[in-house]
Amino acid sequence: MVQIDSDACIGCGICAASCPEVFEMGDDGKAIVKPDADLSAPCIQDAIDQCPTGAITQ
Ligand code: F3S
């Protein structure tokens, strides 16, 4: 289960850039997990490591 804390997300977009098969930017400018995301994608860890606010958890 990959989750994004929308209160912590500042909408920098790094996750959507580094792992586009899992993350995308929502209409409110915050990241969301795509409905059809591959939750075993290795890039998820990259996004977790790169998120400046630690908003992504797995
Ligand atoms: Fe938000 Fe972190 Fe992604 S701040 S846009 S969840 S890299």
mmCIF file of C-alpha atoms and ligand atoms in Angstrom:
data_model
loop_
_atom_site.group_PDB
_atom_site.id
_atom_site.type_symbol
_atom_site.label_atom_id
_atom_site.label_comp_id
_atom_site.label_asym_id
_atom_site.label_seq_id
_atom_site.Cartn_x
_atom_site.Cartn_y
_atom_site.Cartn_z
ATOM 1 C CA MET A 1 0.000 0.000 0.000
ATOM 2 C CA VAL A 2 1.540 3.273 -1.128
ATOM 3 C CA GLN A 3 0.119 6.365 0.485
ATOM 4 C CA ILE A 4 0.671 10.078 0.119
ATOM 5 C CA ASP A 5 0.074 12.402 3.041
ATOM 6 C CA SER A 6 -1.673 15.242 1.216
ATOM 7 C CA ASP A 7 -1.067 17.594 4.137
ATOM 8 C CA ALA A 8 2.677 16.987 3.863
ATOM 9 C CA CYS A 9 2.863 17.038 0.043
ATOM 10 C CA ILE A 10 3.980 20.419 -1.277
ATOM 11 C CA GLY A 11 3.327 19.484 -4.898
ATOM 12 C CA CYS A 12 6.929 19.546 -6.027
ATOM 13 C CA GLY A 13 6.238 16.815 -8.575
ATOM 14 C CA ILE A 14 9.400 14.803 -8.029
ATOM 15 C CA CYS A 15 7.467 11.589 -7.462
ATOM 16 C CA ALA A 16 5.467 11.946 -10.672
ATOM 17 C CA ALA A 17 8.678 12.699 -12.568
ATOM 18 C CA SER A 18 10.736 9.873 -11.090
ATOM 19 C CA CYS A 19 8.005 7.245 -10.993
ATOM 20 C CA PRO A 20 5.292 8.192 -13.489
ATOM 21 C CA GLU A 21 3.827 4.694 -13.627
ATOM 22 C CA VAL A 22 2.723 5.063 -10.015
ATOM 23 C CA PHE A 23 2.379 8.757 -9.192
ATOM 24 C CA GLU A 24 0.640 11.626 -10.921
ATOM 25 C CA MET A 25 -0.362 15.135 -9.949
ATOM 26 C CA GLY A 26 -3.979 15.652 -8.998
ATOM 27 C CA ASP A 27 -6.194 18.602 -9.810
ATOM 28 C CA ASP A 28 -5.348 20.188 -6.459
ATOM 29 C CA GLY A 29 -1.636 20.176 -7.283
ATOM 30 C CA LYS A 30 -0.827 17.374 -4.887
ATOM 31 C CA ALA A 31 0.451 13.961 -5.824
ATOM 32 C CA ILE A 32 -1.853 10.962 -6.022
ATOM 33 C CA VAL A 33 -1.308 7.258 -6.543
ATOM 34 C CA LYS A 34 -2.646 6.251 -9.935
ATOM 35 C CA PRO A 35 -5.610 3.867 -9.797
ATOM 36 C CA ASP A 36 -3.858 1.307 -11.984
ATOM 37 C CA ALA A 37 -0.435 1.752 -10.367
ATOM 38 C CA ASP A 38 1.992 -1.159 -10.190
ATOM 39 C CA LEU A 39 2.616 -1.157 -6.457
ATOM 40 C CA SER A 40 5.680 -3.352 -6.842
ATOM 41 C CA ALA A 41 7.465 -0.871 -9.128
ATOM 42 C CA PRO A 42 11.045 -0.348 -7.919
ATOM 43 C CA CYS A 43 10.848 3.385 -8.617
ATOM 44 C CA ILE A 44 8.480 3.795 -5.673
ATOM 45 C CA GLN A 45 11.462 3.652 -3.341
ATOM 46 C CA ASP A 46 13.220 6.310 -5.423
ATOM 47 C CA ALA A 47 10.214 8.582 -5.023
ATOM 48 C CA ILE A 48 10.093 7.947 -1.279
ATOM 49 C CA ASP A 49 13.791 8.752 -0.998
ATOM 50 C CA GLN A 50 13.516 11.910 -3.103
ATOM 51 C CA CYS A 51 10.338 13.450 -1.712
ATOM 52 C CA PRO A 52 11.484 16.562 0.161
ATOM 53 C CA THR A 53 8.793 16.316 2.819
ATOM 54 C CA GLY A 54 8.653 12.569 3.371
ATOM 55 C CA ALA A 55 5.019 12.555 2.320
ATOM 56 C CA ILE A 56 5.135 9.115 0.693
ATOM 57 C CA THR A 57 4.933 5.959 2.757
ATOM 58 C CA GLN A 58 4.789 2.323 1.786
HETATM 59 FE FE1 F3S B 1 4.428 15.729 -3.055
HETATM 60 FE FE2 F3S B 1 6.603 14.540 -2.310
HETATM 61 FE FE3 F3S B 1 5.530 13.977 -4.622
HETATM 62 S S1 F3S B 1 6.071 16.657 -1.952
HETATM 63 S S2 F3S B 1 4.566 15.860 -5.250
HETATM 64 S S3 F3S B 1 4.636 13.577 -2.611
HETATM 65 S S4 F3S B 1 7.699 14.088 -4.200
#
